[in-house]
Amino acid sequence: MTSFLNVDYCTGSLEIGGPHVQISATPRHELFFQVPASKYTDFQGSIFNACKERFSGTKVFESPETTDSCWRVKDGEILCPGTRKEIHKLILSIPVIWGIEIEAALEFGIIYDLVGFVLVDFQGTHFIARYATDDGTKIYTYDSMRHNGYPVHVEEMTFDAHMSGKNPQLPDGFMIWAATYVLRGGLAAQDKFYRIRTKEYATRYNLGFSEVTLDKLPTVSYHRAGFQEMDKKGRKWLFNPHANKTAEYISTPIPSRPPAQDGLESEDEMVAPIASQVSLPDSDFALNCRCGATGDGNLVYHQQDGEVVQCDECRDWSHIACQRHGRASNLLPKDQFLCDDCDPKAIQDLLPTKRTSTRRLMKACTLMNKRLEDRLRPGRAGLVRCSSFWYPVRVIQREGPKTWRVRWWRGCQFVDGGIEPGSLASISMDDIVDSLWLKRAERRKIRLGKWTHPHNLPTSEDILSDPESIRYTDEVHKALEPHKGPLRRLLTSPNSLHPEVSHEAIPAKKWLADNGKPLKKTLIPHVGTLSVIERAQIANWFEKTVSMSKKLRIQWMGLLPIAHAHTLFIAYRMAKDSTFESIPELEILRKAWEVQLTGSTAILREIDVDKECLESLEEEMFERTERTGISGNWQWGLDVGHHQDGWDPSFGVPENWDEKKRMGTRTSPFPSQFNERIYRPTQKENERNQIKSNAR
């Protein structure tokens, strides 16, 4: 992990009090270091050059970036006429362990030693590791499926032949996915870097640091004569100035109430709508959502996925509709939001404690005493009426006072064939309900449509390894059908000089060539913001219409042909955006490849948020316990008739949702992996205990 800070200067004006400065009050953190495709030429394809610029800070020191407007903006209105200069990503600390592509060690006193790398098979589903001892004399391999999961020393392997260089010897069917480096000198070197940098920043930028070492996270202050820190209450242009991680310093005192011409209300008058919290910034912003959407938000964010919220710790943005149990949907202006990466214990706040009854927790989770329009919220699942039946959806965003945007569950089996499972829809408030927790009378009026239970679906790994797992959609077919010829040629003759598969026409092919990697065997894990489901649908289309044989899977799964299909699909979606109306097709394709590279590989991180959401809904719908009472006793549809095709929706659900079938578990409003184990004595034990009690 690296930590850094930002400094912004603005010339200001006499009307608003002269120059002012904004700094990071506490350093920000960055878990991963990625070099975007747009920087490839600048760095001559070398991670070494990128790291040299990043760690030395030469470019940042010599040429701060000048922008047109100040950061004081409210509801699109610029409140300061000054000119802004940005000095961003001032590195304070460098990572001790760092995963990047294989390159040489760094100069200027910083040295990273290669210690190991991760290998992945061509299908992208099986990972193994290879690493060296500190002195590089022994090489170990680790494969969880072999040797009982223990690492094994391979005597015939050497560091020079099997670890270093551009083409180390690898096992058949595997490629390098990531490399791991260790900072020479470890924590001592990291601490020395911090001391050198803070001293330089203090002299160059008038910054002060509360800590002289990295034992504690420092706070940052500004110490230039004639400047003083601005009161947080005065920063009315911020949605939540008290939670904001920046501090602003001004050259003259400001009045307690901003001038009327600034168009700012007093603190009592200012009521910020929820939309302000989730509106996107005008400048670059990082999207890093648990659903797998990761990268430059200006490229990878899609409005159809709903509003986003910024983490108060890492400053990355996440989809509100992707947060567990809708926890980010009703935040108040002064509420803090921390993403799962910054606060992995967030889920614990939703679990019962010894002092909290599960019924009270369920009341808080379902908002059972509120009106339906208040109970529905992004990040929760619901049921939507289609013809005579109701089918599950995930709520994405409110589109109006009486309208919701939702995504149909991909396992829905509609009577009406005109609706595509997994698609988006705008739904009237009259046609949507939630789990109707403890609402027996309302449940009796709902006839359920037929769908596949989420716990019966294969895992992400199973889906990606089997192109037949999910059928492709009309959207995938429309996007890829015009390019079937080039894709087939790319599969059969990737080295062809035909214009259809030239480097200009196939950005992924150019990327491989520029990096000196073989076209037929190099794994391309970059998928941009494509979800597991979308990638599975593209793979299904590819096998059905291009390869047309299971035997050819080894020639395209995870490799160049399917990577280009991903690029084409991303480009198809981008072309429908009005922003790209006048841009040539090849330019859109190049932009799509940038999006594909900008997003993380997502192989190890992505959460199936639709599946997670429906699992919670189903447990609320079909739980039969003492706390659910008669409302949980098969009440769905009793007053209106059979469910679709005579389907029993409660058949096949996990047995621990039924108290009579469950052995030794206490119910929870959340998926059963969080349920608490308790001991229940048998009837004979109860009788024996009663005899002992009577004897006393």
GROMACS .gro file of C-alpha atoms in nm, residues 233 236 256-258 264-272 334:
model
   15
  233LYS     CA    1  -1.868   2.525   0.863
  236LYS     CA    2  -2.060   2.539   0.215
  256SER     CA    3  -1.919   3.405   0.953
  257ARG     CA    4  -2.188   3.409   0.684
  258PRO     CA    5  -2.084   3.395   0.315
  264LEU     CA    6  -2.474   2.997  -0.043
  265GLU     CA    7  -2.727   2.932   0.230
  266SER     CA    8  -2.654   2.935   0.600
  267GLU     CA    9  -2.597   2.601   0.769
  268ASP     CA   10  -2.954   2.597   0.900
  269GLU     CA   11  -3.098   2.679   0.558
  270MET     CA   12  -2.885   2.438   0.359
  271VAL     CA   13  -3.061   2.104   0.307
  272ALA     CA   14  -2.855   1.898   0.064
  334LYS     CA   15  -2.333   1.402   0.807
   0.00000   0.00000   0.00000
